[in-house]
Amino acid sequence: MMHAVNAQLMCPKEQHLEEMLTWFTDKQALFDWAGPNFRYPYSLTSFSEDLALSKLASFSLVSDTHQLIGFGQFYRRIDRCHLGRIVISPKWRGKGFAKILIEQLNAKGLKTLNVGQSSLFVLSHNHQAIYTYRKLGFVQSDYPEAIPLKDCFYMTK
């Protein structure tokens, strides 16, 4: 889908994090996105700390009019660019921006980490995300150890 909105990755700003605080309406929604070690309820401080912004490459996907479209992170895991905490703003969902976010984040991660493959975890009930990841070339793969999260798939590309 082509759209008139251009979007690019940038370092997350405090106002982006403040907006993201409104995207998760309950503990389960937050844990499904961020994992069980995220504090809930959260404050801007705890949210920022739990995102590990100083340790993980973190990016906001922003429109040409400076609107926050999405967020994602990457880091090296088992010699792959591991994508994590991928989310699109509720008001931008269903418009093709997940593809843009994942493609830009993945390209930046592969180059930055100097690796040739990517990976991610996704919960088995997140059918929309699984569909999107498959469309972008990710396939369900075996993880070399037990995945600590129940009902979680490991996907690689």
Tab-separated table of C-alpha atoms in Angstrom:
chain	number	residue	atom	x	y	z
A	1	MET	CA	0.000	0.000	0.000
A	2	MET	CA	1.397	3.390	-0.933
A	3	HIS	CA	0.625	6.361	1.235
A	4	ALA	CA	1.290	10.037	1.132
A	5	VAL	CA	2.933	9.944	4.555
A	6	ASN	CA	6.699	9.571	4.612
A	7	ALA	CA	8.090	7.962	7.727
A	8	GLN	CA	11.611	7.654	9.049
A	9	LEU	CA	13.409	6.336	12.098
A	10	MET	CA	14.765	8.709	14.709
A	11	CYS	CA	15.922	8.540	18.311
A	12	PRO	CA	12.903	8.504	20.612
A	13	LYS	CA	12.091	11.782	22.317
A	14	GLU	CA	10.476	12.170	25.710
A	15	GLN	CA	7.216	13.255	24.050
A	16	HIS	CA	7.217	9.986	22.056
A	17	LEU	CA	7.519	7.975	25.264
A	18	GLU	CA	4.768	10.039	26.874
A	19	GLU	CA	2.485	9.240	23.937
A	20	MET	CA	3.417	5.549	24.076
A	21	LEU	CA	2.230	5.457	27.697
A	22	THR	CA	-1.317	5.829	26.349
A	23	TRP	CA	-1.075	2.888	23.935
A	24	PHE	CA	-1.259	0.099	26.529
A	25	THR	CA	-4.616	-0.021	28.254
A	26	ASP	CA	-3.926	-2.864	30.680
A	27	LYS	CA	-1.193	-5.019	32.171
A	28	GLN	CA	-1.712	-7.855	29.664
A	29	ALA	CA	-1.404	-5.546	26.650
A	30	LEU	CA	1.833	-4.138	28.063
A	31	PHE	CA	3.287	-7.569	28.874
A	32	ASP	CA	2.305	-8.916	25.435
A	33	TRP	CA	4.380	-6.114	23.911
A	34	ALA	CA	7.223	-5.571	26.367
A	35	GLY	CA	7.547	-8.824	28.280
A	36	PRO	CA	6.848	-9.821	31.875
A	37	ASN	CA	9.694	-7.822	33.430
A	38	PHE	CA	8.102	-4.465	32.622
A	39	ARG	CA	6.600	-2.683	35.616
A	40	TYR	CA	2.859	-1.975	35.646
A	41	PRO	CA	1.333	0.387	36.418
A	42	TYR	CA	4.101	2.531	35.020
A	43	SER	CA	5.324	6.103	35.114
A	44	LEU	CA	7.346	7.849	32.422
A	45	THR	CA	10.451	7.126	34.506
A	46	SER	CA	9.789	3.410	35.015
A	47	PHE	CA	8.658	3.015	31.388
A	48	SER	CA	11.861	4.635	30.126
A	49	GLU	CA	14.025	2.572	32.505
A	50	ASP	CA	12.306	-0.694	31.582
A	51	LEU	CA	12.787	0.035	27.878
A	52	ALA	CA	16.550	0.025	28.571
A	53	LEU	CA	16.986	2.944	26.189
A	54	SER	CA	20.634	3.376	27.179
A	55	LYS	CA	21.427	-0.290	26.387
A	56	LEU	CA	19.241	-1.120	23.382
A	57	ALA	CA	19.179	0.597	19.997
A	58	SER	CA	15.732	2.223	20.146
A	59	PHE	CA	13.892	4.109	17.423
A	60	SER	CA	10.677	5.989	16.889
A	61	LEU	CA	9.065	5.865	13.462
A	62	VAL	CA	7.954	9.438	12.817
A	63	SER	CA	5.937	10.996	10.002
A	64	ASP	CA	7.138	13.953	7.981
A	65	THR	CA	4.788	16.046	10.152
A	66	HIS	CA	6.547	14.784	13.320
A	67	GLN	CA	3.730	12.477	14.405
A	68	LEU	CA	4.757	9.307	16.225
A	69	ILE	CA	3.776	6.286	14.148
A	70	GLY	CA	5.618	3.472	15.891
A	71	PHE	CA	8.541	2.262	17.965
A	72	GLY	CA	11.001	-0.619	17.901
A	73	GLN	CA	14.355	-1.816	19.200
A	74	PHE	CA	17.147	-4.114	18.074
A	75	TYR	CA	20.165	-5.814	19.585
A	76	ARG	CA	22.497	-8.715	18.846
A	77	ARG	CA	21.172	-12.122	19.928
A	78	ILE	CA	22.772	-15.366	18.741
A	79	ASP	CA	24.658	-13.488	15.994
A	80	ARG	CA	21.449	-12.078	14.530
A	81	CYS	CA	19.833	-8.674	14.559
A	82	HIS	CA	17.067	-9.330	17.070
A	83	LEU	CA	14.057	-7.033	16.718
A	84	GLY	CA	12.001	-6.274	19.785
A	85	ARG	CA	9.185	-4.211	21.233
A	86	ILE	CA	7.757	-3.390	17.830
A	87	VAL	CA	4.559	-1.378	18.091
A	88	ILE	CA	2.475	0.881	15.881
A	89	SER	CA	0.359	3.664	17.355
A	90	PRO	CA	-3.307	2.629	17.557
A	91	LYS	CA	-4.275	5.535	15.273
A	92	TRP	CA	-1.807	4.414	12.554
A	93	ARG	CA	-2.565	0.667	12.586
A	94	GLY	CA	-3.821	-1.058	9.458
A	95	LYS	CA	-2.148	1.435	7.119
A	96	GLY	CA	1.034	-0.479	6.207
A	97	PHE	CA	3.341	1.197	8.709
A	98	ALA	CA	4.333	-2.034	10.487
A	99	LYS	CA	6.036	-3.086	7.250
A	100	ILE	CA	7.862	0.257	7.004
A	101	LEU	CA	8.935	0.157	10.664
A	102	ILE	CA	10.162	-3.436	10.479
A	103	GLU	CA	11.975	-2.967	7.160
A	104	GLN	CA	13.739	0.229	8.279
A	105	LEU	CA	14.565	-1.120	11.746
A	106	ASN	CA	15.840	-4.400	10.294
A	107	ALA	CA	17.989	-2.711	7.641
A	108	LYS	CA	19.527	-0.390	10.241
A	109	GLY	CA	20.096	-3.292	12.648
A	110	LEU	CA	21.740	-5.578	10.099
A	111	LYS	CA	24.102	-2.785	9.042
A	112	THR	CA	24.849	-1.518	12.565
A	113	LEU	CA	25.483	-4.993	13.986
A	114	ASN	CA	27.204	-6.258	10.821
A	115	VAL	CA	25.179	-9.481	10.703
A	116	GLY	CA	23.317	-11.190	7.878
A	117	GLN	CA	20.186	-12.512	9.572
A	118	SER	CA	17.415	-11.224	11.786
A	119	SER	CA	15.227	-12.715	14.500
A	120	LEU	CA	12.343	-11.842	16.785
A	121	PHE	CA	9.990	-13.336	19.331
A	122	VAL	CA	6.209	-13.142	18.920
A	123	LEU	CA	3.406	-14.492	21.078
A	124	SER	CA	1.378	-17.223	19.381
A	125	HIS	CA	-1.923	-15.353	19.848
A	126	ASN	CA	-0.626	-12.216	18.064
A	127	HIS	CA	-1.969	-13.344	14.693
A	128	GLN	CA	-1.696	-9.943	12.993
A	129	ALA	CA	1.988	-9.626	13.884
A	130	ILE	CA	2.730	-13.208	12.797
A	131	TYR	CA	0.968	-12.542	9.478
A	132	THR	CA	3.008	-9.348	8.988
A	133	TYR	CA	6.311	-11.014	9.884
A	134	ARG	CA	5.619	-13.907	7.492
A	135	LYS	CA	4.777	-11.459	4.694
A	136	LEU	CA	8.160	-9.821	5.318
A	137	GLY	CA	10.010	-13.135	5.016
A	138	PHE	CA	10.312	-14.276	8.624
A	139	VAL	CA	9.788	-17.983	9.298
A	140	GLN	CA	9.170	-19.831	12.520
A	141	SER	CA	12.444	-21.392	13.685
A	142	ASP	CA	13.792	-23.507	16.502
A	143	TYR	CA	15.377	-21.572	19.343
A	144	PRO	CA	18.536	-23.202	20.728
A	145	GLU	CA	17.229	-23.218	24.301
A	146	ALA	CA	13.899	-23.138	26.101
A	147	ILE	CA	12.045	-19.874	25.485
A	148	PRO	CA	11.219	-18.530	28.948
A	149	LEU	CA	7.880	-17.112	27.796
A	150	LYS	CA	4.909	-19.434	27.336
A	151	ASP	CA	3.288	-19.596	23.859
A	152	CYS	CA	6.094	-17.665	22.224
A	153	PHE	CA	7.444	-18.265	18.709
A	154	TYR	CA	10.986	-17.524	17.527
A	155	MET	CA	11.108	-16.293	13.943
A	156	THR	CA	14.125	-15.667	11.726
A	157	LYS	CA	14.851	-14.114	8.354
